[in-house]
Amino acid sequence: SEGARELSALMGTPKIKKIYQAIAVGDALATLRPSGVIEIPLDGKIARTYYEVIKVEDGLSYFELEIETGRLHQIRQHLAEVG
């Protein structure tokens, strides 16, 4: 449809922001600031994830994340790397 084509075209532009939500086991605030950037290379290439810890509750950390570089499994790998 026309709407789907327009949305698809917008996805690759700065006009669209993809915000992800994630839940991780553990207290993220034990190793991270409440918000910031995780910049750890993946497969030898730069990878940058912006994060905000929304809350920590019952042994779980809730995040909002935005990835700048879009590497394969970037969010999962970055959260695993920082503990």
Short mmCIF file of C-alpha atoms in Angstrom, two decimals:
data_model
loop_
_atom_site.label_atom_id
_atom_site.label_comp_id
_atom_site.label_asym_id
_atom_site.label_seq_id
_atom_site.Cartn_x
_atom_site.Cartn_y
_atom_site.Cartn_z
CA SER A 1 0.00 0.00 0.00
CA GLU A 2 1.03 3.62 -0.38
CA GLY A 3 1.18 4.15 3.40
CA ALA A 4 3.50 1.17 3.87
CA ARG A 5 5.83 2.47 1.15
CA GLU A 6 5.93 5.93 2.72
CA LEU A 7 6.67 4.50 6.17
CA SER A 8 9.38 2.27 4.75
CA ALA A 9 11.00 5.26 3.04
CA LEU A 10 10.92 7.27 6.30
CA MET A 11 12.53 4.50 8.37
CA GLY A 12 15.96 5.23 6.92
CA THR A 13 15.79 8.97 7.65
CA PRO A 14 16.47 11.01 10.80
CA LYS A 15 12.75 11.85 10.96
CA ILE A 16 12.00 8.44 12.51
CA LYS A 17 13.44 7.44 15.88
CA LYS A 18 13.32 3.80 16.95
CA ILE A 19 13.13 3.45 20.73
CA TYR A 20 13.42 -0.05 22.17
CA GLN A 21 12.37 -1.33 25.56
CA ALA A 22 14.27 -4.10 27.32
CA ILE A 23 14.22 -5.94 30.62
CA ALA A 24 17.45 -7.35 32.02
CA VAL A 25 18.09 -9.49 35.08
CA GLY A 26 19.96 -7.68 37.84
CA ASP A 27 20.44 -4.15 39.13
CA ALA A 28 21.71 -2.09 36.20
CA LEU A 29 22.43 0.85 38.50
CA ALA A 30 25.12 -1.21 40.21
CA THR A 31 27.27 -0.92 37.05
CA LEU A 32 25.70 1.88 34.97
CA ARG A 33 24.69 5.50 35.39
CA PRO A 34 20.93 6.15 35.14
CA SER A 35 21.44 7.14 31.49
CA GLY A 36 24.29 7.24 29.04
CA VAL A 37 25.97 5.62 26.08
CA ILE A 38 27.40 2.13 25.73
CA GLU A 39 30.10 2.15 23.07
CA ILE A 40 31.64 -1.29 22.70
CA PRO A 41 32.82 -2.59 19.31
CA LEU A 42 30.97 -5.60 17.91
CA ASP A 43 32.65 -7.78 15.29
CA GLY A 44 35.43 -5.19 15.05
CA LYS A 45 33.03 -2.37 14.16
CA ILE A 46 31.88 0.58 16.24
CA ALA A 47 28.53 0.06 17.99
CA ARG A 48 26.77 2.73 20.02
CA THR A 49 23.67 2.28 22.21
CA TYR A 50 22.02 5.14 24.10
CA TYR A 51 20.18 3.95 27.20
CA GLU A 52 18.07 5.10 30.09
CA VAL A 53 17.34 2.91 33.10
CA ILE A 54 13.62 3.43 33.69
CA LYS A 55 13.42 1.48 36.94
CA VAL A 56 14.94 -1.38 38.90
CA GLU A 57 12.43 -3.59 40.65
CA ASP A 58 12.35 -7.14 41.99
CA GLY A 59 15.79 -7.96 40.59
CA LEU A 60 14.99 -6.67 37.10
CA SER A 61 16.15 -3.54 35.28
CA TYR A 62 13.87 -1.84 32.77
CA PHE A 63 15.47 0.14 29.94
CA GLU A 64 14.63 2.39 27.05
CA LEU A 65 17.30 2.19 24.36
CA GLU A 66 18.15 3.73 21.05
CA ILE A 67 20.76 2.21 18.79
CA GLU A 68 22.79 4.45 16.53
CA THR A 69 24.65 1.80 14.59
CA GLY A 70 22.31 -1.20 14.32
CA ARG A 71 24.75 -4.11 14.61
CA LEU A 72 23.41 -7.67 14.82
CA HIS A 73 22.14 -8.37 18.38
CA GLN A 74 23.57 -5.02 19.49
CA ILE A 75 21.23 -4.38 22.42
CA ARG A 76 21.57 -7.90 23.81
CA GLN A 77 25.36 -7.89 23.46
CA HIS A 78 25.81 -4.43 24.95
CA LEU A 79 23.64 -5.15 27.98
CA ALA A 80 25.47 -8.45 28.52
CA GLU A 81 28.87 -6.69 28.31
CA VAL A 82 28.05 -4.10 30.97
CA GLY A 83 26.73 -6.69 33.39
#
